[in-house]
Amino acid sequence: MELTNVGVIKSILGRHGFSFTKSLGQNFLTNPSVAPKMAKEGGAGPGMAVLEIGPGLGVLTKELAKAADQVLAVELDKKLEPVLKETLGDFDNVEVVYGDILKLDLEKLINEKFANKDFVVCANLPYYITSPIIMLLLESSLPFKSLTLMVQREAADRICAPVGSRQAGALTVAVAYYAKAVKLFNVSRGSFLPQPKVDSCVIRLDLLEKPAIEVEDEAGFFRMVRAAFGQRRKTALNAISAGLDLPKEQVAEALKRAELAPNIRAEKLDMEQLGRLFKNLQI
Ligand code: SAM
């Protein structure tokens, strides 16, 4: 069964009386070359387990199941259950769990299903939750090796931008703290049914052995980062002092002690400078 063929998709969906829910980001892959490439570059292989988020009709799930030992897929839309039963019926190494990836007890689920197996995450993400999913996974202590994700092209540009460049934002810093982000390949909007209004890109976040910089209080560091990038037109001094409700003198003093210009903007700060600023902020 060629799951990327529009005729086949329409026939399966028609048979199960399924209609797309736009608000769940349901754009299903119709370009046959994308899922095999994603599975390969995402590290699905012998001895590996894979967590997939949002299997949809199972296009990527099938490729992951062919390559890896075990696949656990989390799908929010219970209406897809009869569809996935049919499309994944031939695979005995796939399990689909129905629920919201942002609300499930993921640690419990992963411990239960993967025990101590090495695993990777691979997903054509619903775009409305790209950032929360990335942050949830990076901030968890789940032992995955990498996240291979299809995201909007603009999100890929931001996530993979160097920290200290114009495109960098708070998410860029958070990703660079935990992982090395690489753009793998672009995917045009014509590769999906229904066709979205934007193009996509597959990226991979390879987890670092230890965070890129040493900070004593991670939560505090990220609060400062969010404040610094929260008001992009302001200087880091004004943005941090407004965002964290700190006296300007305290932030100015921290910039000085960190040997940074008083009027510097957050987007000019690299990872090491952000770490130094936080250390000197003493919050
Ligand atoms: N993997 C399929 C493909 O590549 O054709 C479908 C990808 S589609 C862009 C996103 C999928 O994520 C949909 O099946 C949607 O129902 C599911 N989804 C949306 N929000 C979710 C959530 N919070 N938790 C789990 N799955 C979700």
JSON list of C-alpha atoms in Angstrom, two decimals, residues 1-15 20 28-36 57-60 62-63 83 87 190-194:
[
{"chain": "A", "resi": 1, "resn": "MET", "atom": "CA", "xyz": [0.00, 0.00, 0.00]},
{"chain": "A", "resi": 2, "resn": "GLU", "atom": "CA", "xyz": [1.62, 3.26, -1.19]},
{"chain": "A", "resi": 3, "resn": "LEU", "atom": "CA", "xyz": [0.65, 5.64, 1.60]},
{"chain": "A", "resi": 4, "resn": "THR", "atom": "CA", "xyz": [1.96, 8.73, -0.16]},
{"chain": "A", "resi": 5, "resn": "ASN", "atom": "CA", "xyz": [-0.28, 8.21, -3.18]},
{"chain": "A", "resi": 6, "resn": "VAL", "atom": "CA", "xyz": [-3.10, 10.76, -3.11]},
{"chain": "A", "resi": 7, "resn": "GLY", "atom": "CA", "xyz": [-5.60, 8.25, -4.55]},
{"chain": "A", "resi": 8, "resn": "VAL", "atom": "CA", "xyz": [-4.70, 5.68, -1.88]},
{"chain": "A", "resi": 9, "resn": "ILE", "atom": "CA", "xyz": [-4.90, 8.31, 0.89]},
{"chain": "A", "resi": 10, "resn": "LYS", "atom": "CA", "xyz": [-8.32, 9.48, -0.27]},
{"chain": "A", "resi": 11, "resn": "SER", "atom": "CA", "xyz": [-9.60, 5.93, -0.50]},
{"chain": "A", "resi": 12, "resn": "ILE", "atom": "CA", "xyz": [-8.37, 4.99, 3.02]},
{"chain": "A", "resi": 13, "resn": "LEU", "atom": "CA", "xyz": [-9.73, 8.19, 4.53]},
{"chain": "A", "resi": 14, "resn": "GLY", "atom": "CA", "xyz": [-13.04, 7.81, 2.70]},
{"chain": "A", "resi": 15, "resn": "ARG", "atom": "CA", "xyz": [-13.43, 4.21, 3.88]},
{"chain": "A", "resi": 20, "resn": "PHE", "atom": "CA", "xyz": [-8.61, 16.42, 8.28]},
{"chain": "A", "resi": 28, "resn": "PHE", "atom": "CA", "xyz": [0.11, 14.30, 5.49]},
{"chain": "A", "resi": 29, "resn": "LEU", "atom": "CA", "xyz": [3.19, 13.50, 3.40]},
{"chain": "A", "resi": 30, "resn": "THR", "atom": "CA", "xyz": [2.59, 12.72, -0.26]},
{"chain": "A", "resi": 31, "resn": "ASN", "atom": "CA", "xyz": [6.19, 13.00, -1.47]},
{"chain": "A", "resi": 32, "resn": "PRO", "atom": "CA", "xyz": [7.48, 9.40, -1.41]},
{"chain": "A", "resi": 33, "resn": "SER", "atom": "CA", "xyz": [11.15, 10.30, -0.99]},
{"chain": "A", "resi": 34, "resn": "VAL", "atom": "CA", "xyz": [10.80, 12.25, 2.28]},
{"chain": "A", "resi": 35, "resn": "ALA", "atom": "CA", "xyz": [9.94, 9.62, 4.91]},
{"chain": "A", "resi": 36, "resn": "PRO", "atom": "CA", "xyz": [12.69, 7.12, 3.93]},
{"chain": "A", "resi": 57, "resn": "LEU", "atom": "CA", "xyz": [-1.60, 7.84, 8.41]},
{"chain": "A", "resi": 58, "resn": "GLY", "atom": "CA", "xyz": [1.65, 6.07, 9.27]},
{"chain": "A", "resi": 59, "resn": "VAL", "atom": "CA", "xyz": [3.84, 7.10, 6.30]},
{"chain": "A", "resi": 60, "resn": "LEU", "atom": "CA", "xyz": [6.94, 7.86, 8.38]},
{"chain": "A", "resi": 62, "resn": "LYS", "atom": "CA", "xyz": [6.31, 2.49, 8.33]},
{"chain": "A", "resi": 63, "resn": "GLU", "atom": "CA", "xyz": [9.78, 3.62, 7.28]},
{"chain": "A", "resi": 83, "resn": "VAL", "atom": "CA", "xyz": [-6.73, 3.96, 9.90]},
{"chain": "A", "resi": 87, "resn": "THR", "atom": "CA", "xyz": [-1.89, 0.88, 7.51]},
{"chain": "A", "resi": 190, "resn": "GLY", "atom": "CA", "xyz": [3.63, 20.62, -2.44]},
{"chain": "A", "resi": 191, "resn": "SER", "atom": "CA", "xyz": [4.82, 17.49, -0.60]},
{"chain": "A", "resi": 192, "resn": "PHE", "atom": "CA", "xyz": [1.73, 17.39, 1.65]},
{"chain": "A", "resi": 193, "resn": "LEU", "atom": "CA", "xyz": [-2.01, 16.84, 1.54]},
{"chain": "A", "resi": 194, "resn": "PRO", "atom": "CA", "xyz": [-3.67, 19.22, 2.24]}
]
